[in-house]
Tab-separated table of C-alpha atoms and ligand atoms in Angstrom:
chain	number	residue	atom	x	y	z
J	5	UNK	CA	-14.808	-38.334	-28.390
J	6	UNK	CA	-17.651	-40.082	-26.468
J	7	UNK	CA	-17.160	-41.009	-22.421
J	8	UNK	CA	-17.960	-44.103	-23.104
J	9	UNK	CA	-14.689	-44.747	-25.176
J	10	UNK	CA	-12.703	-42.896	-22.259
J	11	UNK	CA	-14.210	-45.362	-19.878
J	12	UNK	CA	-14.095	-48.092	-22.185
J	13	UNK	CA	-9.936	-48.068	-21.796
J	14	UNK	CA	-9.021	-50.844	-19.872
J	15	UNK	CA	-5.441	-49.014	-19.314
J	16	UNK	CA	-6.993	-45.551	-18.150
J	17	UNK	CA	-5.885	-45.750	-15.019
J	18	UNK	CA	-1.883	-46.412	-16.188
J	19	UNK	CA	-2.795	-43.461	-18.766
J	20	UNK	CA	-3.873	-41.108	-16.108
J	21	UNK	CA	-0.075	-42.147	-13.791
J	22	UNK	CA	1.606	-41.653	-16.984
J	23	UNK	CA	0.121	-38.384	-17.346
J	24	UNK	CA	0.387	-37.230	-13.486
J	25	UNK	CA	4.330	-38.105	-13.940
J	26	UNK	CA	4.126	-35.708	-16.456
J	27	UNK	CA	2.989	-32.634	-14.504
J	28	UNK	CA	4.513	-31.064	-11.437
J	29	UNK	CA	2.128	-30.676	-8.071
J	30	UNK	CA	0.078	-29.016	-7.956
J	31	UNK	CA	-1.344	-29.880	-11.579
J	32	UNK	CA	-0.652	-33.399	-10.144
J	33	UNK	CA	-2.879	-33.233	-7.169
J	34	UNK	CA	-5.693	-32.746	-9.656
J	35	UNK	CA	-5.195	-36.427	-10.462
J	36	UNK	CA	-5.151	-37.274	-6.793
J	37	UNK	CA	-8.032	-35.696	-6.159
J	38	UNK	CA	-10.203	-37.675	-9.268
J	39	UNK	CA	-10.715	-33.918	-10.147
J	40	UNK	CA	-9.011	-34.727	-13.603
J	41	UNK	CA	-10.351	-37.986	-15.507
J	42	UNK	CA	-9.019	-39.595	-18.184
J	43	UNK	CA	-11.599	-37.600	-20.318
J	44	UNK	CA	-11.147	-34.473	-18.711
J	45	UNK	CA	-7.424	-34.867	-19.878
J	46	UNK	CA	-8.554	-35.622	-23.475
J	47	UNK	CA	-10.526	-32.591	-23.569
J	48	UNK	CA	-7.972	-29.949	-21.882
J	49	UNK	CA	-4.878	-31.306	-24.229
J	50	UNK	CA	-7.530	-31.510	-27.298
J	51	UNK	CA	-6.508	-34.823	-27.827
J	52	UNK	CA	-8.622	-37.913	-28.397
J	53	UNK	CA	-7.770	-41.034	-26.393
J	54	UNK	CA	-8.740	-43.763	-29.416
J	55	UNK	CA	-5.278	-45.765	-29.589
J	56	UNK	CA	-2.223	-45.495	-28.526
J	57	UNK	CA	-0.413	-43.262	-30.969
J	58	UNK	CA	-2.927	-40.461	-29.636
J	59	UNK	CA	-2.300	-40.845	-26.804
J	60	UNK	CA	1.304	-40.755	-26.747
J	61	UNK	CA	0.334	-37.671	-28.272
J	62	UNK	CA	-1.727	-36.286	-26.302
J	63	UNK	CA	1.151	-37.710	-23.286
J	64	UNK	CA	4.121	-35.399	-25.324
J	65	UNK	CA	1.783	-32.741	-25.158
J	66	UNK	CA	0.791	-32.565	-21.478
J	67	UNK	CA	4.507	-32.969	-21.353
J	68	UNK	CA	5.343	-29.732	-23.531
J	69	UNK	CA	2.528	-28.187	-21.620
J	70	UNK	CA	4.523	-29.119	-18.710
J	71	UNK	CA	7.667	-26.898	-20.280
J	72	UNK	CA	5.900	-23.874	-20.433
J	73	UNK	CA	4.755	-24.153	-17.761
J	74	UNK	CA	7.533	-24.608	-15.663
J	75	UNK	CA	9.094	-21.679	-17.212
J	76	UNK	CA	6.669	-19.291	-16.656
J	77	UNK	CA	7.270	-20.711	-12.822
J	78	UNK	CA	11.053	-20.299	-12.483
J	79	UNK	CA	12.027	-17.478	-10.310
J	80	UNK	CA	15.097	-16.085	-12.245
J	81	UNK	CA	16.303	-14.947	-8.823
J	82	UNK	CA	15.396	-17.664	-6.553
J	83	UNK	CA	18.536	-19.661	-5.293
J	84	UNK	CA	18.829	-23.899	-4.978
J	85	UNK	CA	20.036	-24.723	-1.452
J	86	UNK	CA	23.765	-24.931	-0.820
J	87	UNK	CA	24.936	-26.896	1.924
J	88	UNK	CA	27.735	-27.419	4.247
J	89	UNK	CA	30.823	-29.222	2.976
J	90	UNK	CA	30.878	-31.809	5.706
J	91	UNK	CA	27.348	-32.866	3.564
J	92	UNK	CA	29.534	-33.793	0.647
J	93	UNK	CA	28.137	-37.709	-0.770
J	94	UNK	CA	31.541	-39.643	-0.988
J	95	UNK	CA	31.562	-40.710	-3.098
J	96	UNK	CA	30.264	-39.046	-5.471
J	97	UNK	CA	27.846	-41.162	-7.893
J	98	UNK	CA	28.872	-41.582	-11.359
J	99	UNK	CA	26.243	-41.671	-14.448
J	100	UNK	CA	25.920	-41.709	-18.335
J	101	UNK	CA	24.539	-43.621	-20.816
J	102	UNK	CA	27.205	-46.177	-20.736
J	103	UNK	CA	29.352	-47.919	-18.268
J	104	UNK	CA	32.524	-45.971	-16.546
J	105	UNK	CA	35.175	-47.458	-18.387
J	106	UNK	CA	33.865	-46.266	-21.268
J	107	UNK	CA	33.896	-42.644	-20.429
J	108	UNK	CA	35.796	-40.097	-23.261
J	109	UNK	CA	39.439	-39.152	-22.438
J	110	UNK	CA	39.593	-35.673	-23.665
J	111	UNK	CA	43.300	-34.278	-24.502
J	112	UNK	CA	43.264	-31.070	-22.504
J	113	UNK	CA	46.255	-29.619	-24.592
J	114	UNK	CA	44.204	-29.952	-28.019
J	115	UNK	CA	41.073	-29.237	-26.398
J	116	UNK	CA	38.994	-26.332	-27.745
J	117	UNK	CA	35.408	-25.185	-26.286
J	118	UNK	CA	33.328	-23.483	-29.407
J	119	UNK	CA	30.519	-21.315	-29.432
J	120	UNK	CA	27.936	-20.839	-32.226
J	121	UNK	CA	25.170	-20.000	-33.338
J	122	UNK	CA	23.761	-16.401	-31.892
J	123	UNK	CA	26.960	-15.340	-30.614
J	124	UNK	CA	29.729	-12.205	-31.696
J	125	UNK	CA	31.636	-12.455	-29.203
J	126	UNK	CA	34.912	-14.564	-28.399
J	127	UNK	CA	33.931	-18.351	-29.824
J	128	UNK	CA	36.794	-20.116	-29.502
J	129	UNK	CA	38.012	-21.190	-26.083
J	130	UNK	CA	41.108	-22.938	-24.141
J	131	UNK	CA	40.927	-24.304	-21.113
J	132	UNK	CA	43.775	-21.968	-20.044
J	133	UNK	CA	41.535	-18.884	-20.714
J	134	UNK	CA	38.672	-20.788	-18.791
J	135	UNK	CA	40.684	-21.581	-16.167
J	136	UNK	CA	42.330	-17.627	-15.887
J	137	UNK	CA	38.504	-15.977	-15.372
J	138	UNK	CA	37.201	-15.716	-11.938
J	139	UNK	CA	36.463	-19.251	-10.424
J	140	UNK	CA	33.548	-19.438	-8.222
J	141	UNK	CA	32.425	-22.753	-6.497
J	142	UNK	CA	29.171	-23.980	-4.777
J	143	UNK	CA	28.089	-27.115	-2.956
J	144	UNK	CA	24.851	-27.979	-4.293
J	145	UNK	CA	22.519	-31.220	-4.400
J	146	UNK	CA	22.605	-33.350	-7.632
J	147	UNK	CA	19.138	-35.020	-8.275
J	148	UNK	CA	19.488	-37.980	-10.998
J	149	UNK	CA	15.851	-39.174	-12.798
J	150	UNK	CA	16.798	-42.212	-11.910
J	151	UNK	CA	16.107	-41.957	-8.653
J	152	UNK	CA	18.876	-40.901	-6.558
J	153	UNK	CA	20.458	-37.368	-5.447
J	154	UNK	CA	23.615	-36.672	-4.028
J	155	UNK	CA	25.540	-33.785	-2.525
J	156	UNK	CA	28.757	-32.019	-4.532
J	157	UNK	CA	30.989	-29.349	-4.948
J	158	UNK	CA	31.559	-28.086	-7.974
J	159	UNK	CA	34.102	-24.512	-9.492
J	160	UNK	CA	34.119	-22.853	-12.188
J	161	UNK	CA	33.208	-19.949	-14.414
J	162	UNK	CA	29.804	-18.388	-13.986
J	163	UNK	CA	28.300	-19.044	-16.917
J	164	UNK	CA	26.433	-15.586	-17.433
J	165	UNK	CA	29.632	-14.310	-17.574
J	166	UNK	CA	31.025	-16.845	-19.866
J	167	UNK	CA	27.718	-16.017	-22.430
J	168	UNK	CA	28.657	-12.113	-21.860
J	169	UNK	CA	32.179	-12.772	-23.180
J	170	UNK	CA	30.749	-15.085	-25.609
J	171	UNK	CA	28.745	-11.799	-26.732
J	172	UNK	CA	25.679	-14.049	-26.898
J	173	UNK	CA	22.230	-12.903	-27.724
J	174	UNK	CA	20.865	-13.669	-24.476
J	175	UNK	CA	17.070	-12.625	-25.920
J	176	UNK	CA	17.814	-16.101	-28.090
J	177	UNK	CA	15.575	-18.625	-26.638
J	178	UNK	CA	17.958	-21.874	-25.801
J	179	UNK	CA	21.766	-22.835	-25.469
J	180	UNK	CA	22.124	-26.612	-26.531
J	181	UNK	CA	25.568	-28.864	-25.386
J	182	UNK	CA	27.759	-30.750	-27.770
J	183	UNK	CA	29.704	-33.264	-25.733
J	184	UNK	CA	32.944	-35.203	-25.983
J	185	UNK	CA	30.707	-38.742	-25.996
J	186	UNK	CA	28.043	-37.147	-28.363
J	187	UNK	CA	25.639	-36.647	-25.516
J	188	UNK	CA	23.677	-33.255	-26.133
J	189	UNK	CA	21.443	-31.494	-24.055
J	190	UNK	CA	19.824	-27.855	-24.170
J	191	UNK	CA	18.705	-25.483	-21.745
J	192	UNK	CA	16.378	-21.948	-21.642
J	193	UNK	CA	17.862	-19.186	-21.683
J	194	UNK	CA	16.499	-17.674	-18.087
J	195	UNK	CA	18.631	-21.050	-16.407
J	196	UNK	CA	21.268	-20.399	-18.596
J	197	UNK	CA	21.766	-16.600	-16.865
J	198	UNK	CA	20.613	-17.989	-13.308
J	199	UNK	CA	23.437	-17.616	-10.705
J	200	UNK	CA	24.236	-20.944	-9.550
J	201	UNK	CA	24.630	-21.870	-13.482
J	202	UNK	CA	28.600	-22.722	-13.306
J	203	UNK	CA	30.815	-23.587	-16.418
J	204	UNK	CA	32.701	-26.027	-13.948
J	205	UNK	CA	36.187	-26.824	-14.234
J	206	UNK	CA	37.067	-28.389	-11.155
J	207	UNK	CA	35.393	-31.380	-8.385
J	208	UNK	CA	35.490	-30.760	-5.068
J	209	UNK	CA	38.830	-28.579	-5.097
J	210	UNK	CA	40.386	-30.862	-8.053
J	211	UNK	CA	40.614	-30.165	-11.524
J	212	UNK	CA	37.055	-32.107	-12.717
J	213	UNK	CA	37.883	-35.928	-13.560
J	214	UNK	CA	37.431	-37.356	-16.345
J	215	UNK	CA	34.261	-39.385	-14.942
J	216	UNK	CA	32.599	-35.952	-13.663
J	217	UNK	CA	32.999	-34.805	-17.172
J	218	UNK	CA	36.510	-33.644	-17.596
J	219	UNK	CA	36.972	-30.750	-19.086
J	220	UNK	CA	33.805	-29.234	-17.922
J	221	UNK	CA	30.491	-29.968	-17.085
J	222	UNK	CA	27.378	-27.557	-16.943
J	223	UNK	CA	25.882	-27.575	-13.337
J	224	UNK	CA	22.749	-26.397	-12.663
J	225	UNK	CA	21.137	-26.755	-9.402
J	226	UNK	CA	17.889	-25.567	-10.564
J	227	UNK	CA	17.891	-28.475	-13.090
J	228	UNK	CA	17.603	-32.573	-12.774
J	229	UNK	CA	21.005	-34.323	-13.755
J	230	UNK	CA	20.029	-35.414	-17.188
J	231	UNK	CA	20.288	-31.486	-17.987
J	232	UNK	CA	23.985	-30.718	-16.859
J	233	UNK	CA	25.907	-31.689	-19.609
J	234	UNK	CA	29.545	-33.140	-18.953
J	235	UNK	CA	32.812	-33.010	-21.734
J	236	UNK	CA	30.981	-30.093	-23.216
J	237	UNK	CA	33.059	-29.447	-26.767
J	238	UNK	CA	30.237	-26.847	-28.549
J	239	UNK	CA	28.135	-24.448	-26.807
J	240	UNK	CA	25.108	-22.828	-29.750
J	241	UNK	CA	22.962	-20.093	-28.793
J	242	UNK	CA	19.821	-20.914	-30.906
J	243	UNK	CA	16.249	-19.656	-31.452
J	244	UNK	CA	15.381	-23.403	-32.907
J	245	UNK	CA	14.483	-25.794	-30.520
J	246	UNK	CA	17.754	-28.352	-29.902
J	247	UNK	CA	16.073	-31.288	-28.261
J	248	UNK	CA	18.986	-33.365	-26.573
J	249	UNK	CA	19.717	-37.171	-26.018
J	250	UNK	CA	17.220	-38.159	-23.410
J	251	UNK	CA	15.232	-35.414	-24.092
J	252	UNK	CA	14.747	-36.886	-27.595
J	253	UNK	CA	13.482	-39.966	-26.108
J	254	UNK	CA	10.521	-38.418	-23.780
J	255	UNK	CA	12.379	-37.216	-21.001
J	256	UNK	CA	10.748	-33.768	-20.447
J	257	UNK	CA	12.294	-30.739	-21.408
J	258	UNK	CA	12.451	-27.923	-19.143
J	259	UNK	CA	13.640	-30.614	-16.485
J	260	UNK	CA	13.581	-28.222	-13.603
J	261	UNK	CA	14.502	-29.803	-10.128
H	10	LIG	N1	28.279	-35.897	-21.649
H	10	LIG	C1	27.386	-36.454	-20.814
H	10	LIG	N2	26.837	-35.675	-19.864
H	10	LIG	C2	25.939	-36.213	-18.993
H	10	LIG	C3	25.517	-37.562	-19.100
H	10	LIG	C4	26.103	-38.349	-20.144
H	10	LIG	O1	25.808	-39.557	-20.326
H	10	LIG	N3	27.042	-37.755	-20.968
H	10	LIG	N4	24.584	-38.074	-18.221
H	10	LIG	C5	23.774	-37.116	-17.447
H	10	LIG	C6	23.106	-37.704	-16.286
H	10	LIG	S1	21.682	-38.580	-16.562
H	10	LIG	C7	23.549	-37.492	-15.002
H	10	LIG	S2	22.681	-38.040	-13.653
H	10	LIG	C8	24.822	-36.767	-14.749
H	10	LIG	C9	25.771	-37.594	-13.901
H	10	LIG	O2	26.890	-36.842	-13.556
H	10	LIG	P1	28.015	-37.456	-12.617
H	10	LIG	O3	28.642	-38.632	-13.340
H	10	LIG	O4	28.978	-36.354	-12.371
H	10	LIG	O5	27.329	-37.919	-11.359
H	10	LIG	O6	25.480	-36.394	-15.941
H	10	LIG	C10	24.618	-35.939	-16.975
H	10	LIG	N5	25.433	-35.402	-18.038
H	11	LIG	MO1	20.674	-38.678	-14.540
């Protein structure tokens, strides 16, 4: 690795944005600041910079640098704003990786939630017995990758309470989504026990439609959209890294919000 081949790059400057998108401020204000060169990023991730497969990985390591670090950084106990119900977005935005006439009609009286993996608890699931726990319901701000957020509200089961029943091992490290459209997703375990997590069974006061996910849909405040899974059918509890849809193409990880 020689500065001269770091300053050589024609593309260092779209390197270094690629790289800042990766990290959260402050580690972005580095970048801002010309603190961080291109070089200085070579050297930190232990990457070099000579073509572009290195640096994609060098860019998916920043990225799972990025993870940890934003896990050491989540306050377990820290709470997402709520808001006021007259703040409600109407309507509400729909998203998924395909178009809304496409979204999966589930049959609610076949319909069976599993769990697996690291669990000994209860592991199979109807939405009657979902439905019969205590409901709680919060009105929380949706923020899409995409680049818009909206305002919802959102009941259901807290979702610590859910794992308890579950009897999951809640030392395990992640608990990954298997949806009704194959989308998957995966979360850490801390978000998974946080106390806005909600298994949510209902839309603003209405049993959840089918384009907000019906039967349920993970919602996380503390996470971007991408991370609340909707038409969940399997719930694991897993030491083994589960990856997810977008997360499989690049998207980062942790995907705190
Ligand atoms: N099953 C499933 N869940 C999903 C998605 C999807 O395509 N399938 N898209 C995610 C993304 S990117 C967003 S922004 C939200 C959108 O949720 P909404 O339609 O309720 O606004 O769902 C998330 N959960
Ligand atoms: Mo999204």
């Amino acid at each position: 690795m020689s500065l001269k081949l770091f300053n050589a790059r024609p593309d260092a400057d779209l390197i270094i944005k690629d790289a800042a998108k990766e990290l959260k401020a402050p580690a972005r204000r580095l970048f801002g600041k010309r603190i961080l060169s291109l070089g200085g990023l070579a050297m930190l991730s232990g990457c070099s910079i000579s073509d572009d497969k290195s640096v994609n990985a060098m860019l998916r390591k920043i990225s799972s640098f990025n993870d940890e670090a934003q896990a050491f950084l989540f306050d377990p106990n820290k709470l997402a704003p709520t808001y006021p119900e007259s703040m409600i977005t109407r309507p509400f935005p729909f998203n998924a990786f395909y178009d809304i006439d496409e979204v999966p009609e589930v049959d609610p009286s076949t319909y069976k939630l599993t769990v697996g993996g690291r669990a000994i608890g209860k592991r199979v699931w109807t939405l009657d017995e979902l439905h019969a726990m205590p409901q709680e319901s919060q009105i929380t701000r949706h923020i899409c990758i995409e680049g818009w957020s909206a305002i919802g509200k959102w009941g259901g089961v807290r979702f610590a309470r859910f794992l308890a029943l579950a009897g999951a091992d809640t030392s395990a490290k992640y608990v990954a989504f298997h949806c009704a459209d194959n989308y998957s997703t995966s979360i850490d375990m801390p978000t998974a026990l946080h106390a806005q997590t909600l298994l949510t069974l209902t839309y603003d006061g209405q049993i959840l439609p089918p384009k907000y996910g019906f039967p349920m849909k993970l919602r996380m405040p503390t996470k971007l959209g991408y991370k609340n899974p909707k038409h969940i059918v399997a719930i694991t509890v897993t030491n083994e890294y589960p990856g997810g849809y977008w997360e499989n193409q690049g998207y980062n990880w942790f995907g705190g919000s």
